[in-house]
CSV table of N, CA, C and O and ligand atoms in Angstrom, one decimal:
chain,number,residue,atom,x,y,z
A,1,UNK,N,0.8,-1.2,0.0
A,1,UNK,CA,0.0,0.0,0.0
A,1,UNK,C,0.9,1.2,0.0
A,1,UNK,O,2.0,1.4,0.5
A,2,UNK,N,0.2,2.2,-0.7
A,2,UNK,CA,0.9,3.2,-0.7
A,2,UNK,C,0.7,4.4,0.4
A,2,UNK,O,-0.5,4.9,0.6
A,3,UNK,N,1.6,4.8,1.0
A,3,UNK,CA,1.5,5.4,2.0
A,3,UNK,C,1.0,7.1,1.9
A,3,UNK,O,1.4,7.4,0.8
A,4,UNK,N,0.6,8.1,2.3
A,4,UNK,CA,0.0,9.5,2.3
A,4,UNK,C,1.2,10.2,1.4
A,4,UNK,O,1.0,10.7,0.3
A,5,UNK,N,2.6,10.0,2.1
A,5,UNK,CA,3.3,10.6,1.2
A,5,UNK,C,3.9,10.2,0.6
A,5,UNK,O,5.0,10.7,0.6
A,6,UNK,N,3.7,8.9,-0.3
A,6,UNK,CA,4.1,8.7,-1.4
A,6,UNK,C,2.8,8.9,-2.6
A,6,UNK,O,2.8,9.1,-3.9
A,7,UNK,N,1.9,8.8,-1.7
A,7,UNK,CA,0.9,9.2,-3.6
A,7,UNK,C,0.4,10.8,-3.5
A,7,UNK,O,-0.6,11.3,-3.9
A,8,UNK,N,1.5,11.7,-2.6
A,8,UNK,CA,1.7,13.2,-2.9
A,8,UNK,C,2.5,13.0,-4.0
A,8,UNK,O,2.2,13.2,-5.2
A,9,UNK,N,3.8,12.6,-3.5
A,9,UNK,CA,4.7,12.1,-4.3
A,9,UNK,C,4.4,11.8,-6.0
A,9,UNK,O,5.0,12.4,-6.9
A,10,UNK,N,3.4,10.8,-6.1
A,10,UNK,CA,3.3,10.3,-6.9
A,10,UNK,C,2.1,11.4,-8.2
A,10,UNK,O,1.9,11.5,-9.4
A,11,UNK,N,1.8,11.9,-7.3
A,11,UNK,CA,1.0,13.4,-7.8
A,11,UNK,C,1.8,14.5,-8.2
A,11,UNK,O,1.7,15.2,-9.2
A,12,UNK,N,2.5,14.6,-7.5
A,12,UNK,CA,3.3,15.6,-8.3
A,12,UNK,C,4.3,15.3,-9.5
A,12,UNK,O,4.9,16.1,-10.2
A,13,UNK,N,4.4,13.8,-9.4
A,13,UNK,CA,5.5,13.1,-10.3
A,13,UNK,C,4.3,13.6,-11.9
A,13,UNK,O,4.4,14.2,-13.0
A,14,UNK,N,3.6,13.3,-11.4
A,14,UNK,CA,1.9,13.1,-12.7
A,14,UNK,C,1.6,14.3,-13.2
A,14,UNK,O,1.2,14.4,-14.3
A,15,UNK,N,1.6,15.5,-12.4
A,15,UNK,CA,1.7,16.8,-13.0
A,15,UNK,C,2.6,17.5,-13.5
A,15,UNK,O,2.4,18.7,-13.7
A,16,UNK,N,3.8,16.7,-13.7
A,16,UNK,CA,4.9,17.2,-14.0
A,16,UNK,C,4.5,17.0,-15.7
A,16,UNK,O,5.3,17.3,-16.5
A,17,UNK,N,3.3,16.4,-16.2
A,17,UNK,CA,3.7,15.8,-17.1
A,17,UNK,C,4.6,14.5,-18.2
A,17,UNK,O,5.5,15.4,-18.5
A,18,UNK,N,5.0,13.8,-18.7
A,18,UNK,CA,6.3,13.4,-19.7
A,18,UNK,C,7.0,13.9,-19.7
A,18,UNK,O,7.2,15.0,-20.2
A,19,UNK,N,8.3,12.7,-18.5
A,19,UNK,CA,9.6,13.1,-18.7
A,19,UNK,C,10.2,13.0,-20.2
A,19,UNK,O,11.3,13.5,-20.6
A,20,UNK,N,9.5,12.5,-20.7
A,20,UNK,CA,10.5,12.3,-22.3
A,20,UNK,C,10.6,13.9,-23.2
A,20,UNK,O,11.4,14.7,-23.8
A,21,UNK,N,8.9,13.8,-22.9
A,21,UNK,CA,8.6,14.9,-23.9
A,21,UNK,C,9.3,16.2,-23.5
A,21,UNK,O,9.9,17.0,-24.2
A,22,UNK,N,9.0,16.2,-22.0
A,22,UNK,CA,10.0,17.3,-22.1
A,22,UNK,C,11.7,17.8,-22.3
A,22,UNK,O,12.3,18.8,-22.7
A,23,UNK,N,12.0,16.2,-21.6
A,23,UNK,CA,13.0,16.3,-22.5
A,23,UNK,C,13.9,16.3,-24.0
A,23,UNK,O,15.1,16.3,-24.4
A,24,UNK,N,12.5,16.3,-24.5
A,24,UNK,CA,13.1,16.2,-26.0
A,24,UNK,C,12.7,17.4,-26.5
A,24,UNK,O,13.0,17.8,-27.6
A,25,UNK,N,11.8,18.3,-25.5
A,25,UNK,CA,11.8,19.7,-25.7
A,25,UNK,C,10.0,20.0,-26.7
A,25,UNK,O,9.5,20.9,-27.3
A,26,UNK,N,9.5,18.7,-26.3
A,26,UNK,CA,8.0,18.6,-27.3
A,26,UNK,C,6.8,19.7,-25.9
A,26,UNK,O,5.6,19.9,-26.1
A,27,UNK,N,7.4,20.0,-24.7
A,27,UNK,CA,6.7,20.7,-23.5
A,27,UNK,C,5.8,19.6,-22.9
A,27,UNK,O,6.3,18.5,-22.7
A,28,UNK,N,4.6,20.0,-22.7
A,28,UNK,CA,4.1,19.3,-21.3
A,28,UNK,C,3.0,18.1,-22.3
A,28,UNK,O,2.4,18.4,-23.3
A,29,UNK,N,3.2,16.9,-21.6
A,29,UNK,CA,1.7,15.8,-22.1
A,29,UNK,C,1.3,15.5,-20.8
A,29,UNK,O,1.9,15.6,-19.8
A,30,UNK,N,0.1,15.3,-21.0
A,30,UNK,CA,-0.7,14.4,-19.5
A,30,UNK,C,0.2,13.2,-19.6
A,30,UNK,O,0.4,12.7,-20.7
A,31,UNK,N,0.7,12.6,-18.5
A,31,UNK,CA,1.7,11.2,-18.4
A,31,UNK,C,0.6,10.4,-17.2
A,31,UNK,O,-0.3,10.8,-16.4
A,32,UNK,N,1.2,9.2,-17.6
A,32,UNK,CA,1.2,7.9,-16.9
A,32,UNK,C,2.2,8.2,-15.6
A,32,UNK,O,2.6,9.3,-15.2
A,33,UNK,N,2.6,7.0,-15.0
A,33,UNK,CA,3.2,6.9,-13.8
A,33,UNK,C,4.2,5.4,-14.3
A,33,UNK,O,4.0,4.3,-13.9
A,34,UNK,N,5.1,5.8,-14.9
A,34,UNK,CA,5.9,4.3,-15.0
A,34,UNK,C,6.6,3.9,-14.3
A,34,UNK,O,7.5,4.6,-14.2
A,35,UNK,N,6.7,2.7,-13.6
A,35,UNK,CA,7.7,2.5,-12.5
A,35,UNK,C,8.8,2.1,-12.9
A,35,UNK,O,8.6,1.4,-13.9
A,36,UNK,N,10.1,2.2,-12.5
A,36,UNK,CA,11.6,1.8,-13.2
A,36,UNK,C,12.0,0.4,-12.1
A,36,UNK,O,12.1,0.4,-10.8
A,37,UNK,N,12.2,-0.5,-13.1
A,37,UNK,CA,12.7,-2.0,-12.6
A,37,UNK,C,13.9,-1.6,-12.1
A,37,UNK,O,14.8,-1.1,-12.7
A,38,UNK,N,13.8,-2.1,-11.0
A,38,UNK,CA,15.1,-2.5,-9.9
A,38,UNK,C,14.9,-3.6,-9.7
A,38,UNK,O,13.9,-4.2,-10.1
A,39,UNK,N,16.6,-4.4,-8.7
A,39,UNK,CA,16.5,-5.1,-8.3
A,39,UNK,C,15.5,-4.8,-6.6
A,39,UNK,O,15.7,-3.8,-5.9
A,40,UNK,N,14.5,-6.2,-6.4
A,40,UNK,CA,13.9,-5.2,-5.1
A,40,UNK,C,12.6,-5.3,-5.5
A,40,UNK,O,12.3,-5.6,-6.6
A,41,UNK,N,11.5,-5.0,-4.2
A,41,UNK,CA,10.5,-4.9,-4.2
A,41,UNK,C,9.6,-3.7,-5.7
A,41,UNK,O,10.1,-2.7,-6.3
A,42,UNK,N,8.5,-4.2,-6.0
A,42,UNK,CA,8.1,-3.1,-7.2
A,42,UNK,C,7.2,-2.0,-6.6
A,42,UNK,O,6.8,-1.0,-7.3
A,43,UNK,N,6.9,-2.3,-5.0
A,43,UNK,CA,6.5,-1.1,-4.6
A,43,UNK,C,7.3,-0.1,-4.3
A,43,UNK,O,7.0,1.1,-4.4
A,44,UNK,N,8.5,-0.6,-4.1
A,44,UNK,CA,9.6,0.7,-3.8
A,44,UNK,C,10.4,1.5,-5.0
A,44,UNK,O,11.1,2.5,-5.1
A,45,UNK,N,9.7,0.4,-5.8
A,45,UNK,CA,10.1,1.2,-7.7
A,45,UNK,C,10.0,2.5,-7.8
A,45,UNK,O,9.1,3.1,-7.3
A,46,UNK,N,11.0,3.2,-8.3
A,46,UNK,CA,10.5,5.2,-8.1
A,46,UNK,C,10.0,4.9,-9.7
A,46,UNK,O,10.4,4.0,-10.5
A,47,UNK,N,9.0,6.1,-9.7
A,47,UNK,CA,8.5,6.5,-11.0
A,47,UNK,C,9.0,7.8,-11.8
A,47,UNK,O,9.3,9.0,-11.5
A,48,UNK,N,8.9,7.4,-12.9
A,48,UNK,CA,8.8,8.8,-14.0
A,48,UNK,C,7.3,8.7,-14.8
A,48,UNK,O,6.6,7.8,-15.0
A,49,UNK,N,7.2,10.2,-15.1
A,49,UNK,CA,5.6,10.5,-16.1
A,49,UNK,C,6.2,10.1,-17.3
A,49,UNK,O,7.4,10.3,-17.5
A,50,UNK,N,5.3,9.4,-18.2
A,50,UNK,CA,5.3,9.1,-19.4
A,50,UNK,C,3.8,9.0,-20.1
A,50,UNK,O,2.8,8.5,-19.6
A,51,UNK,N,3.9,9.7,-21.2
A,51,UNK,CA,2.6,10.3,-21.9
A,51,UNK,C,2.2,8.6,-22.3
A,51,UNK,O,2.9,7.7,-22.1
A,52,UNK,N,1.3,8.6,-22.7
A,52,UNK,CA,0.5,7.3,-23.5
A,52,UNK,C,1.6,6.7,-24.3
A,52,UNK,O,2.0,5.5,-24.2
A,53,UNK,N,2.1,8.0,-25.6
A,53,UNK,CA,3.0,7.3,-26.2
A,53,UNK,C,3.6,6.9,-26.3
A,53,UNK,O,3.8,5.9,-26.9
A,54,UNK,N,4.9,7.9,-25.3
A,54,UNK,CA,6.2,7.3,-24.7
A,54,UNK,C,5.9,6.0,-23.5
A,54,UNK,O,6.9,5.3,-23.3
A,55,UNK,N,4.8,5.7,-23.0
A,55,UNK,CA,5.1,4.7,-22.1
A,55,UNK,C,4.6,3.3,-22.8
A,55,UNK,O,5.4,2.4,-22.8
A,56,UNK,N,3.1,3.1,-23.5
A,56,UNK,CA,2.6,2.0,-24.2
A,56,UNK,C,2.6,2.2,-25.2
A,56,UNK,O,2.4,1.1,-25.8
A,57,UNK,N,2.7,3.0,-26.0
A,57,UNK,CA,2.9,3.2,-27.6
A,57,UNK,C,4.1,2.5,-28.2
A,57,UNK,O,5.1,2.1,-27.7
A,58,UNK,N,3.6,2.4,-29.5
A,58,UNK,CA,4.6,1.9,-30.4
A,58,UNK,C,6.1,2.3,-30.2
A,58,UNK,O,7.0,1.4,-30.3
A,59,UNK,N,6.3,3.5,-29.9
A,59,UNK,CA,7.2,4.5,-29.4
A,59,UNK,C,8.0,4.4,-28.0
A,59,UNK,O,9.1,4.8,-27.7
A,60,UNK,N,7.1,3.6,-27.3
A,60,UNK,CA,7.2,3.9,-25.8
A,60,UNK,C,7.7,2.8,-25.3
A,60,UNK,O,7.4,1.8,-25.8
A,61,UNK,N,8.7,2.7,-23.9
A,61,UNK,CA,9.3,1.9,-23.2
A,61,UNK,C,8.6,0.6,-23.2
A,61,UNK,O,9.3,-0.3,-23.2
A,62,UNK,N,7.3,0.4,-23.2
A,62,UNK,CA,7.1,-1.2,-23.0
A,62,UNK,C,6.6,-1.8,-24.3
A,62,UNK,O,6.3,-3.0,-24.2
A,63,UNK,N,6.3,-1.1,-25.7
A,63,UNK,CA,6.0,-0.9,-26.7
A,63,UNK,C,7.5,-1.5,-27.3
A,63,UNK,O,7.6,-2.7,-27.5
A,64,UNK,N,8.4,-0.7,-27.6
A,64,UNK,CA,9.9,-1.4,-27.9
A,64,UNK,C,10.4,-2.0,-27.0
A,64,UNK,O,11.1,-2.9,-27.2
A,65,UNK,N,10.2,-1.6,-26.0
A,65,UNK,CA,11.5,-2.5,-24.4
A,65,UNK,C,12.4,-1.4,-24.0
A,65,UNK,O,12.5,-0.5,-24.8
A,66,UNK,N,13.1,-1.3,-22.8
A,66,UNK,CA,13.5,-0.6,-22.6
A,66,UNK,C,14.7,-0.5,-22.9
A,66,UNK,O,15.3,0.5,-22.6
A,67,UNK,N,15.8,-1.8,-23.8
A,67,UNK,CA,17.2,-1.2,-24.5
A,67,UNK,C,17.0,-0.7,-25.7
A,67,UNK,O,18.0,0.0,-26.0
A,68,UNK,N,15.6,-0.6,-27.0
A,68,UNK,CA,16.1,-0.4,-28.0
A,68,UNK,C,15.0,1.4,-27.2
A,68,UNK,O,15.4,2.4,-27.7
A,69,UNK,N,14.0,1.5,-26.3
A,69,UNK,CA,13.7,2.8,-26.0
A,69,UNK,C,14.9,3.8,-25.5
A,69,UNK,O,15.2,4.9,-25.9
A,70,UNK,N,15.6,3.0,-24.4
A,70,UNK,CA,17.1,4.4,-24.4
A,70,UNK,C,17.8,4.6,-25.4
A,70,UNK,O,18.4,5.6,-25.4
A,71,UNK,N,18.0,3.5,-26.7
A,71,UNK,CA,19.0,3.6,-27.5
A,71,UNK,C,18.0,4.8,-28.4
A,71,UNK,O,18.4,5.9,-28.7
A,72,UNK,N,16.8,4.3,-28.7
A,72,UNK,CA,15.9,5.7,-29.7
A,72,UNK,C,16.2,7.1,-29.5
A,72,UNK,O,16.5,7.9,-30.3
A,73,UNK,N,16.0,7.2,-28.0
A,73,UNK,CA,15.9,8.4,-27.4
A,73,UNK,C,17.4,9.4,-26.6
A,73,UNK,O,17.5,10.5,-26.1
A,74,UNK,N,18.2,8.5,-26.7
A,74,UNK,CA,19.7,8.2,-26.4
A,74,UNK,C,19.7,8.9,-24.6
A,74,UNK,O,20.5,9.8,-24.2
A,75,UNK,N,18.5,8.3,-23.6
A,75,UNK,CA,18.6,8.3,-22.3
A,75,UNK,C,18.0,7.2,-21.8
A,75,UNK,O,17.6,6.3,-22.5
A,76,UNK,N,18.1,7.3,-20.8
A,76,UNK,CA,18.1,6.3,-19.6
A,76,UNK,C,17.1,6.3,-19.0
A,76,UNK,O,16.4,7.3,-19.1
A,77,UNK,N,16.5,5.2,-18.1
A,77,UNK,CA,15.6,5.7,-17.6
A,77,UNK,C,15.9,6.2,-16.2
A,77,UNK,O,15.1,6.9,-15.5
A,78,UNK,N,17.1,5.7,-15.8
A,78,UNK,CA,17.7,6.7,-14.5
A,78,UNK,C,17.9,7.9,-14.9
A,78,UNK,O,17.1,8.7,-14.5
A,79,UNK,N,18.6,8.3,-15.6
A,79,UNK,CA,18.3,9.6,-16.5
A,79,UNK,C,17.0,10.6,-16.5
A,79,UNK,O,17.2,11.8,-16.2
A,80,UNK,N,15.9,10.2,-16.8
A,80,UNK,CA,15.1,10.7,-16.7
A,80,UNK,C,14.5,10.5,-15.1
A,80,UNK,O,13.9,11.5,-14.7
A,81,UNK,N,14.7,9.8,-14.5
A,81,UNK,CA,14.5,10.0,-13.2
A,81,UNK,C,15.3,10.5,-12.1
A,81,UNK,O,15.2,10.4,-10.9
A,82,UNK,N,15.9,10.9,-12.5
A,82,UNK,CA,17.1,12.5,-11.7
A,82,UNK,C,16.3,13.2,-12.5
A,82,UNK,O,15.2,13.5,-12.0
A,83,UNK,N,16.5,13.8,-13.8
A,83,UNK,CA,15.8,14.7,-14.5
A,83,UNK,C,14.2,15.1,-14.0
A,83,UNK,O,13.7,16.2,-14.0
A,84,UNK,N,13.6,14.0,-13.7
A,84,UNK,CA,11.9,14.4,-12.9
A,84,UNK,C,12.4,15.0,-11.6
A,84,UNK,O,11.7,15.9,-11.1
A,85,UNK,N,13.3,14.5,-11.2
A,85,UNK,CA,13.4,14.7,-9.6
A,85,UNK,C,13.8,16.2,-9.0
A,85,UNK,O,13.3,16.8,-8.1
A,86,UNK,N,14.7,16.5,-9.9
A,86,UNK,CA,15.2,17.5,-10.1
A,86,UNK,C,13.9,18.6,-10.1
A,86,UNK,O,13.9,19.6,-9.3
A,87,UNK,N,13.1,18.6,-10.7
A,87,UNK,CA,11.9,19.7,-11.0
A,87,UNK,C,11.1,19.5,-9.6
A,87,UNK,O,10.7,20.5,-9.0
A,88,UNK,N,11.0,18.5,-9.2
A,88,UNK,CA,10.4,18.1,-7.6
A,88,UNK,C,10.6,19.6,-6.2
A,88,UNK,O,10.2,19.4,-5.0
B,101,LIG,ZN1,6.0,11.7,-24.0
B,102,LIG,ZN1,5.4,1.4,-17.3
């Protein structure tokens, strides 16, 4: 379960918009909540926003997979999660 402050957390991660998009400089999409695989529990997964496309789309991390999505986009998905965090 998620605790009070983590689905603050997880709300502001969500109005941040797409980490991609904005990093690719396309500005703000309504995003998803993707969680990034670790080794480790998947509740303790941190998230990045990812728009429809970038997350299930043809385009998107579970759409291609996540080696040929950083190779597309030439980031990471730790990358983009400093980069969300950062705006936090
Ligand atoms: Zn996007
Ligand atoms: Zn996802």
């Amino acid at each position: 379960m998620a605790t009070k402050a983590e689905k603050e957390h997880y709300g502001k991660v969500a109005n941040l918009g797409c980490s991609l998009c904005r990093y690719l400089g396309y500005g703000e999409s309504p995003s998803h909540l993707h969680h990034i695989r670790r080794a480790g529990k998947r509740s303790n997964a941190p998230v990045i926003p990812l728009c429809p496309e970038h997350h299930t789309g043809n385009k998107g991390v579970h759409g291609m997979g996540r080696k040929a999505f950083e190779r597309e986009y030439g980031v990471t998905e730790e990358e983009l999660l400093e980069y969300t965090l950062q705006l936090i």
